[in-house]
Short mmCIF file of N, CA and C in Angstrom, two decimals:
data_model
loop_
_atom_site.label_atom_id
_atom_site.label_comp_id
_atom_site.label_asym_id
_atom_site.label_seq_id
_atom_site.Cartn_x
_atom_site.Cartn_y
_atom_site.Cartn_z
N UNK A 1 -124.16 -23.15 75.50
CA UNK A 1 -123.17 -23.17 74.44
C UNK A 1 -122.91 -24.62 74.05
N UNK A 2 -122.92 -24.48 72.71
CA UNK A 2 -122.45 -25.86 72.49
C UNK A 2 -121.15 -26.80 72.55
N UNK A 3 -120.50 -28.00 72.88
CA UNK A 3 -119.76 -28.99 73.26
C UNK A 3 -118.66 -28.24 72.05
N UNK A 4 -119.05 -28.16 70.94
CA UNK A 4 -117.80 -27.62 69.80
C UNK A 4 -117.30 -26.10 69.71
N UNK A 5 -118.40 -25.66 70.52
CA UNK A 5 -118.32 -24.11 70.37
C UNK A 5 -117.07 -24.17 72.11
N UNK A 6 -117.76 -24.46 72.65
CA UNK A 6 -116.71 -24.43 73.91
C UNK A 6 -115.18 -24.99 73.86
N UNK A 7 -115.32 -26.27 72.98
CA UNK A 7 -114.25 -27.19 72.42
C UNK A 7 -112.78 -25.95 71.64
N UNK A 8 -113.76 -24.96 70.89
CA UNK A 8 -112.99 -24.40 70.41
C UNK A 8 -112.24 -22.74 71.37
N UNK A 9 -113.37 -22.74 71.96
CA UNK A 9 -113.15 -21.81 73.14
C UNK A 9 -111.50 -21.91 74.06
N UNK A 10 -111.72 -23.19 74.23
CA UNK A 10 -110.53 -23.60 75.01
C UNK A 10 -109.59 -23.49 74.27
N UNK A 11 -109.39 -24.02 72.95
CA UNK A 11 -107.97 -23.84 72.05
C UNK A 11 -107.67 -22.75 72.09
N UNK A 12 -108.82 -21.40 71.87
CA UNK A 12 -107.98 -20.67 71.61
C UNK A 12 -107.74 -19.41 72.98
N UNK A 13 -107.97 -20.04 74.42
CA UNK A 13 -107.61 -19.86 75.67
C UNK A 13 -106.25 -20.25 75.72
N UNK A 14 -106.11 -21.68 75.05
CA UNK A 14 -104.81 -22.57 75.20
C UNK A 14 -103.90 -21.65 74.44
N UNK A 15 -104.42 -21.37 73.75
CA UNK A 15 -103.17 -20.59 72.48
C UNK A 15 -102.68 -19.05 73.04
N UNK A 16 -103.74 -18.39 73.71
CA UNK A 16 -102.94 -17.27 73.97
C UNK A 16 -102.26 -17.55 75.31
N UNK A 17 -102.75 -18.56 76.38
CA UNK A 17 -101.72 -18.70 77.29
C UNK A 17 -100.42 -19.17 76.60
N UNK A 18 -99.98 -20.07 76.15
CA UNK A 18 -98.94 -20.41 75.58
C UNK A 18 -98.06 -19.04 75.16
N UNK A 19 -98.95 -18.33 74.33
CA UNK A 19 -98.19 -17.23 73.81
C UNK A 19 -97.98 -16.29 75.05
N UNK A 20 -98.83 -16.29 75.56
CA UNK A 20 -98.32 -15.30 77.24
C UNK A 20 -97.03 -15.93 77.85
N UNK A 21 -96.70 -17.06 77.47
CA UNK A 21 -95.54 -18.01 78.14
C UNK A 21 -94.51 -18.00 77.26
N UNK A 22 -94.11 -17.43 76.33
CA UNK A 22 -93.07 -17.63 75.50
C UNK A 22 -93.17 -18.62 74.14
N UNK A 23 -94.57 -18.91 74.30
CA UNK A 23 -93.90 -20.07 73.34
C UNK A 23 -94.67 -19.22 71.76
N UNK A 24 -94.16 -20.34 70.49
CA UNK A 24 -94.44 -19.45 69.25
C UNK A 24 -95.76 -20.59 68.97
N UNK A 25 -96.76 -20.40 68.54
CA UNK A 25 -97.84 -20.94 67.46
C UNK A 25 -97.30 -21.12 66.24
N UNK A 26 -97.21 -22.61 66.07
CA UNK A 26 -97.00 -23.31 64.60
C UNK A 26 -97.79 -23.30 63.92
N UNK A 27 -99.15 -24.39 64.50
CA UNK A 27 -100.17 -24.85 63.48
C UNK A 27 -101.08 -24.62 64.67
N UNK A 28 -102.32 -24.92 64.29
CA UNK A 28 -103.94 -25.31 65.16
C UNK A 28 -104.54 -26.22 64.53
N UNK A 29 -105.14 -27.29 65.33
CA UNK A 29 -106.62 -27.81 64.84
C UNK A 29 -105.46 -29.06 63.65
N UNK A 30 -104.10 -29.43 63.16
CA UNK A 30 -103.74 -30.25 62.71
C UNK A 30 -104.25 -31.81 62.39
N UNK A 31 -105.01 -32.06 60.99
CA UNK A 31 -105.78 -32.95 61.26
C UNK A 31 -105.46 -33.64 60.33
N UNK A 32 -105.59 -35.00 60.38
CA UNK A 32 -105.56 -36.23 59.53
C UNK A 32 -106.08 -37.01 59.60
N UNK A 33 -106.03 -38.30 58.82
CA UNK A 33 -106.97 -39.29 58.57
C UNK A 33 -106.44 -39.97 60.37
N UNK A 34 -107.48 -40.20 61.07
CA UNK A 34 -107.27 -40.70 62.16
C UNK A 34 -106.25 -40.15 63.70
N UNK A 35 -106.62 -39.62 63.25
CA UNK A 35 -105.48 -38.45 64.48
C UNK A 35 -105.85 -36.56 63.96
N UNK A 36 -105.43 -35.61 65.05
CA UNK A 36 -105.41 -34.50 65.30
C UNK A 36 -104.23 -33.88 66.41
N UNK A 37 -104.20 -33.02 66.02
CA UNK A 37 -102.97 -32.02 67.29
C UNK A 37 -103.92 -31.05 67.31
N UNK A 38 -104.55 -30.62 68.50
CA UNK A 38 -105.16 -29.26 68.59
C UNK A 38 -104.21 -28.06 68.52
N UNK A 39 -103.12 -27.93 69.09
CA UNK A 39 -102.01 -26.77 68.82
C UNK A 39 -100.43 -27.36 68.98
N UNK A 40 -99.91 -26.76 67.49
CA UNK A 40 -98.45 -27.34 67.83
C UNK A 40 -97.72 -25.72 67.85
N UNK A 41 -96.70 -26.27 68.98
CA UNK A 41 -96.21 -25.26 69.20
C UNK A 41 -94.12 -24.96 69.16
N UNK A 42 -93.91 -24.09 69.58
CA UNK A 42 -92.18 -24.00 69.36
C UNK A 42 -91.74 -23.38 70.94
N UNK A 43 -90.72 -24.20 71.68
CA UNK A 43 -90.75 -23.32 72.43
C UNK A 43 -89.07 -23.58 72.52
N UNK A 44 -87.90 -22.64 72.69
CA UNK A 44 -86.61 -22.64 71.96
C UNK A 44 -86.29 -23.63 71.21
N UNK A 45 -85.53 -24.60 71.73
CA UNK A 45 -85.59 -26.20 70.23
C UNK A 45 -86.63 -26.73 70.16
N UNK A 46 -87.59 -27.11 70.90
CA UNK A 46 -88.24 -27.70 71.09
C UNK A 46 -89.52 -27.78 70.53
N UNK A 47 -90.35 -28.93 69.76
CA UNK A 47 -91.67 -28.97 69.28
C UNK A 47 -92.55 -29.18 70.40
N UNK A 48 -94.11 -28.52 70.62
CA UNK A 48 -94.79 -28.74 71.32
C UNK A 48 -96.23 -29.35 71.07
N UNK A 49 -96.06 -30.46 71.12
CA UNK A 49 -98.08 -31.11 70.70
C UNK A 49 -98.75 -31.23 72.24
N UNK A 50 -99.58 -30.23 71.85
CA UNK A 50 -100.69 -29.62 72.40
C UNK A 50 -102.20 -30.36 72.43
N UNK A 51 -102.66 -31.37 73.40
CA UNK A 51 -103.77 -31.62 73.73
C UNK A 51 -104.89 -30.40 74.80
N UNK A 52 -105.62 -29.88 74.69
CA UNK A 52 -106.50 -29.23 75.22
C UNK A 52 -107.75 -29.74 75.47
N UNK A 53 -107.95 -29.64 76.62
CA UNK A 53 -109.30 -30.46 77.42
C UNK A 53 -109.87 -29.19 77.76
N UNK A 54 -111.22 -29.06 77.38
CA UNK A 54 -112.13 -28.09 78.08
C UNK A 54 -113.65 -28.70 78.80
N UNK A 55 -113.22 -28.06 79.87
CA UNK A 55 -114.41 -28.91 81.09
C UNK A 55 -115.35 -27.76 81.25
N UNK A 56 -116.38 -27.29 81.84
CA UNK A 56 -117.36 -26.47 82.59
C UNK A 56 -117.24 -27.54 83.70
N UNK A 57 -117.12 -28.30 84.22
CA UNK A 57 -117.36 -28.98 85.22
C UNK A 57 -116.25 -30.05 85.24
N UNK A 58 -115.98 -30.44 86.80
CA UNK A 58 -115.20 -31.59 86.97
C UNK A 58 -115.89 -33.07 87.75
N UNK A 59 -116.68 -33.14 86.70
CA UNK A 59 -118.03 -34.21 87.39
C UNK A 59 -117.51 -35.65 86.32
N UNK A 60 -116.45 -35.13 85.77
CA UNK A 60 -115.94 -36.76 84.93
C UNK A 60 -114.79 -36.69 85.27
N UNK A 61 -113.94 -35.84 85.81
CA UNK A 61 -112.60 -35.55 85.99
C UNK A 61 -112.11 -34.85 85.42
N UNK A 62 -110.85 -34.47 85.70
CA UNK A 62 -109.99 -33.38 85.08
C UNK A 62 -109.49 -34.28 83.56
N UNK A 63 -109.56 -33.12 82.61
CA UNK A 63 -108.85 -32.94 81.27
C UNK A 63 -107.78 -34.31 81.00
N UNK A 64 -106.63 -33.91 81.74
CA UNK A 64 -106.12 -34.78 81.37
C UNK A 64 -106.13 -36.28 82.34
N UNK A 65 -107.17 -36.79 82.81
CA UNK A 65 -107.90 -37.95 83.00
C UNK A 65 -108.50 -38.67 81.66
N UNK A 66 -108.99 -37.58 80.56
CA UNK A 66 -109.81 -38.47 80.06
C UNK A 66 -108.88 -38.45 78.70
N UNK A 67 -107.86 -38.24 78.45
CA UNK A 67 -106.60 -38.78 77.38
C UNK A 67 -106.40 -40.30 77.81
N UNK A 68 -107.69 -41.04 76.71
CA UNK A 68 -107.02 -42.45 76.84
C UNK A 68 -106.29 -43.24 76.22
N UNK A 69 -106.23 -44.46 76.39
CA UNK A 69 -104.95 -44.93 75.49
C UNK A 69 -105.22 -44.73 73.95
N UNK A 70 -106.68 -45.09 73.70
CA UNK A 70 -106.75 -44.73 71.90
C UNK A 70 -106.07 -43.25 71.83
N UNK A 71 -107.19 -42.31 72.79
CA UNK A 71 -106.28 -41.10 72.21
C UNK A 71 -105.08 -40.75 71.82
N UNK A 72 -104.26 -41.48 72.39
CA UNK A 72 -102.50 -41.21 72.65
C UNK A 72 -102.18 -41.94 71.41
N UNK A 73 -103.02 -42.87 70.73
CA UNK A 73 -102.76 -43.58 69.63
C UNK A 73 -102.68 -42.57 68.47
N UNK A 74 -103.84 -41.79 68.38
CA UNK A 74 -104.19 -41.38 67.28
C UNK A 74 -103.30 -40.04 67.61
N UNK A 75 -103.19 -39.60 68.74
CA UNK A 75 -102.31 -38.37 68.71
C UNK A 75 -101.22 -38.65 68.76
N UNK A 76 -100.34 -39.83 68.52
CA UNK A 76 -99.01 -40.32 68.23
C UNK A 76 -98.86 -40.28 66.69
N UNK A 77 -99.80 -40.89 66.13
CA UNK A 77 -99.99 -40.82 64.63
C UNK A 77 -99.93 -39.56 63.85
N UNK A 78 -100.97 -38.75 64.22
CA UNK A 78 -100.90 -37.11 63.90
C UNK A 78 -99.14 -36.57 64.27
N UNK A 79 -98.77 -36.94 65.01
CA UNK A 79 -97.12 -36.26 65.21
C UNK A 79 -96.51 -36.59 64.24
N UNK A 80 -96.55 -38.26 64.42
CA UNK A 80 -95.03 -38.85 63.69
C UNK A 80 -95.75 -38.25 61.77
N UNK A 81 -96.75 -38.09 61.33
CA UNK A 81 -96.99 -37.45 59.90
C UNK A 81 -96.55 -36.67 60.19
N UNK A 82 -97.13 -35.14 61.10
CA UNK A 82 -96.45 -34.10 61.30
C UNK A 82 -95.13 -33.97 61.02
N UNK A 83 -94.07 -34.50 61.50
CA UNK A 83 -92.68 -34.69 61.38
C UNK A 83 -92.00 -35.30 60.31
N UNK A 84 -92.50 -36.06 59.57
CA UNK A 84 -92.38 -36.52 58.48
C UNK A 84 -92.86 -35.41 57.07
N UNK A 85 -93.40 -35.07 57.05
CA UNK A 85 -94.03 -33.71 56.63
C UNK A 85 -93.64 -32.41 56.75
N UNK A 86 -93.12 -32.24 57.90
CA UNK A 86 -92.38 -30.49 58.32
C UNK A 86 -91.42 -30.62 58.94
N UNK A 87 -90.63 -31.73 59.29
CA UNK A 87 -89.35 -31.77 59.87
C UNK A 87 -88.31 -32.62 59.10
N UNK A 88 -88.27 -33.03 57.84
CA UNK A 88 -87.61 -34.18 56.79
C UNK A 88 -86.25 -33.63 57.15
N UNK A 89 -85.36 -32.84 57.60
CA UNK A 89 -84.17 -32.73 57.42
C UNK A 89 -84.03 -33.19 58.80
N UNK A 90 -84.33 -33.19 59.58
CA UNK A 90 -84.12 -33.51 61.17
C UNK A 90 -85.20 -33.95 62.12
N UNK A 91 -84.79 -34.90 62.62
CA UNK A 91 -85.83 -35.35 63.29
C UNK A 91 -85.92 -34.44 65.22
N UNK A 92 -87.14 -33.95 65.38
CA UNK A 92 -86.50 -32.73 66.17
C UNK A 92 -86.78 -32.77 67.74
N UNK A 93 -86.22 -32.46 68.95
CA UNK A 93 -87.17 -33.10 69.77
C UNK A 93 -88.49 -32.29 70.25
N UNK A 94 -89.22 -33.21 70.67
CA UNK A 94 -90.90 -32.61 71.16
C UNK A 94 -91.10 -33.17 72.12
N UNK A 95 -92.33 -33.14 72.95
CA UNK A 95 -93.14 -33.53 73.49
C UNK A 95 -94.46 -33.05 73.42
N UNK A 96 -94.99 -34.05 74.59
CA UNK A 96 -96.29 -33.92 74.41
C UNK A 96 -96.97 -33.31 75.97
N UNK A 97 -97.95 -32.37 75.97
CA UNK A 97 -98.45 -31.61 76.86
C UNK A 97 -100.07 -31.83 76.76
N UNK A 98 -100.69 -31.41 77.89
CA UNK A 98 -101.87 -30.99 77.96
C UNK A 98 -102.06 -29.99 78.84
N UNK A 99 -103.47 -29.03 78.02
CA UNK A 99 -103.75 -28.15 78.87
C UNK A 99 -105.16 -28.09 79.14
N UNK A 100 -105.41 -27.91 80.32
CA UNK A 100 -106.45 -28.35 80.86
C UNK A 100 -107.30 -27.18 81.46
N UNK A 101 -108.77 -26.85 80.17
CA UNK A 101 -109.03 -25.24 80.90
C UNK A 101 -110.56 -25.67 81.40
N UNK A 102 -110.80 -24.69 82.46
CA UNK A 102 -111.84 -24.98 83.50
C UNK A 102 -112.63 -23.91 83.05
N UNK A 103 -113.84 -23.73 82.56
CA UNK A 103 -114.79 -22.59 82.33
C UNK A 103 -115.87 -22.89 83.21
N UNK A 104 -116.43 -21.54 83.81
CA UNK A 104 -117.60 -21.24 84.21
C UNK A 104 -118.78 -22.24 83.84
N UNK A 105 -119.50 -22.80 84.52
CA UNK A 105 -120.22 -23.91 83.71
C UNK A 105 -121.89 -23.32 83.06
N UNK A 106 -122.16 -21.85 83.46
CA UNK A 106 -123.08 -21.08 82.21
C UNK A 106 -122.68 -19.65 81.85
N UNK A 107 -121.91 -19.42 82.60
CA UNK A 107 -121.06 -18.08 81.64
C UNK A 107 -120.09 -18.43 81.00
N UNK A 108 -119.29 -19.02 81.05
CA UNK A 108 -117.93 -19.60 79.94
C UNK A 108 -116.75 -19.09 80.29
N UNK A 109 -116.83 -18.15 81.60
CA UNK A 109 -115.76 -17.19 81.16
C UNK A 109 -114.77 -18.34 81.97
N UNK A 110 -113.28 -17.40 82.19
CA UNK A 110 -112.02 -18.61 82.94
C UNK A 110 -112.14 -18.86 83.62
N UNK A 111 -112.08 -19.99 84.58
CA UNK A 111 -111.98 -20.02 86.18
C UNK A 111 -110.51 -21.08 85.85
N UNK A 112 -109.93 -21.13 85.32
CA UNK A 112 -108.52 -22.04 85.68
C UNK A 112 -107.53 -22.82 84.32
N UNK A 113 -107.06 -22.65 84.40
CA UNK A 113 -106.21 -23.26 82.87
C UNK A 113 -104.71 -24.02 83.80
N UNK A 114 -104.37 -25.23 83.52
CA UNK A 114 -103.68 -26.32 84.03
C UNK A 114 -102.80 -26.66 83.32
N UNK A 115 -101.35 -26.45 82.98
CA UNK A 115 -100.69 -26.63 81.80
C UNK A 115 -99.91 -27.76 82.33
N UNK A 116 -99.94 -29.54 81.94
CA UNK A 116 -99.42 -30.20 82.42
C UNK A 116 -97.68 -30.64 81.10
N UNK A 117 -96.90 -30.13 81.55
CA UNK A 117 -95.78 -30.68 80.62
C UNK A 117 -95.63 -31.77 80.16
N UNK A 118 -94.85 -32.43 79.17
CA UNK A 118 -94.57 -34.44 78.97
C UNK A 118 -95.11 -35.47 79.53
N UNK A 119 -96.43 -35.45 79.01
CA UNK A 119 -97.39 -36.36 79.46
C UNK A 119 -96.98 -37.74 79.70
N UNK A 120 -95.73 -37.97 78.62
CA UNK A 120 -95.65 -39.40 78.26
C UNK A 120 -94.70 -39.91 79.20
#
């Protein structure tokens, strides 16, 4: 399977755990010039930006190991538009999460999903 096909596999692993957990699906896949949110989410006040790491293997490390500092750049950027854009009456609070799913490394299927809260 391919790196994008699996890439997307995981989001939408990420998305129904979330929804198994209470929380609501905003957006997916949120993209802009230089930044992305793979899933934003609602969970009572709260905004949720959603990084998702999908591994078949932990031979580079776990998911959220490889959120580096650019990343956090460009996924800081994608928010603060986000919010500027869909939150103009209030600025609201969020954070930031990752979830970190482990697939089978030639069947695909689950072997583990890692939901780490406020990364920052």
């Amino acid at each position: 399977m391919q790196a994008k096909k699996i890439g997307y596999l995981g989001e939408e692993l990420a998305a129904s755990y979330l929804n198994q957990h209470g929380y609501s699906i905003v957006a997916t896949n949120y993209t802009i010039q230089g930044g992305e949110i793979d899933i934003i989410a609602r969970c009572n006040d709260f905004l949720i930006f959603v990084e998702v790491k999908t591994r078949t293997s932990s031979t580079f490390g776990n998911g959220g190991e490889s959120i580096t500092r650019n990343k956090r750049l460009r996924l800081q950027r994608a928010i603060t538009h986000y919010i500027a854009q869909h939150c103009a009456h209030r600025e609201p609070e969020y954070r930031i999460d990752v979830i970190e799913i482990t697939l089978h490394a030639q069947k695909h299927y689950l072997l583990n999903i890692d939901h780490i809260e406020n990364i920052e």
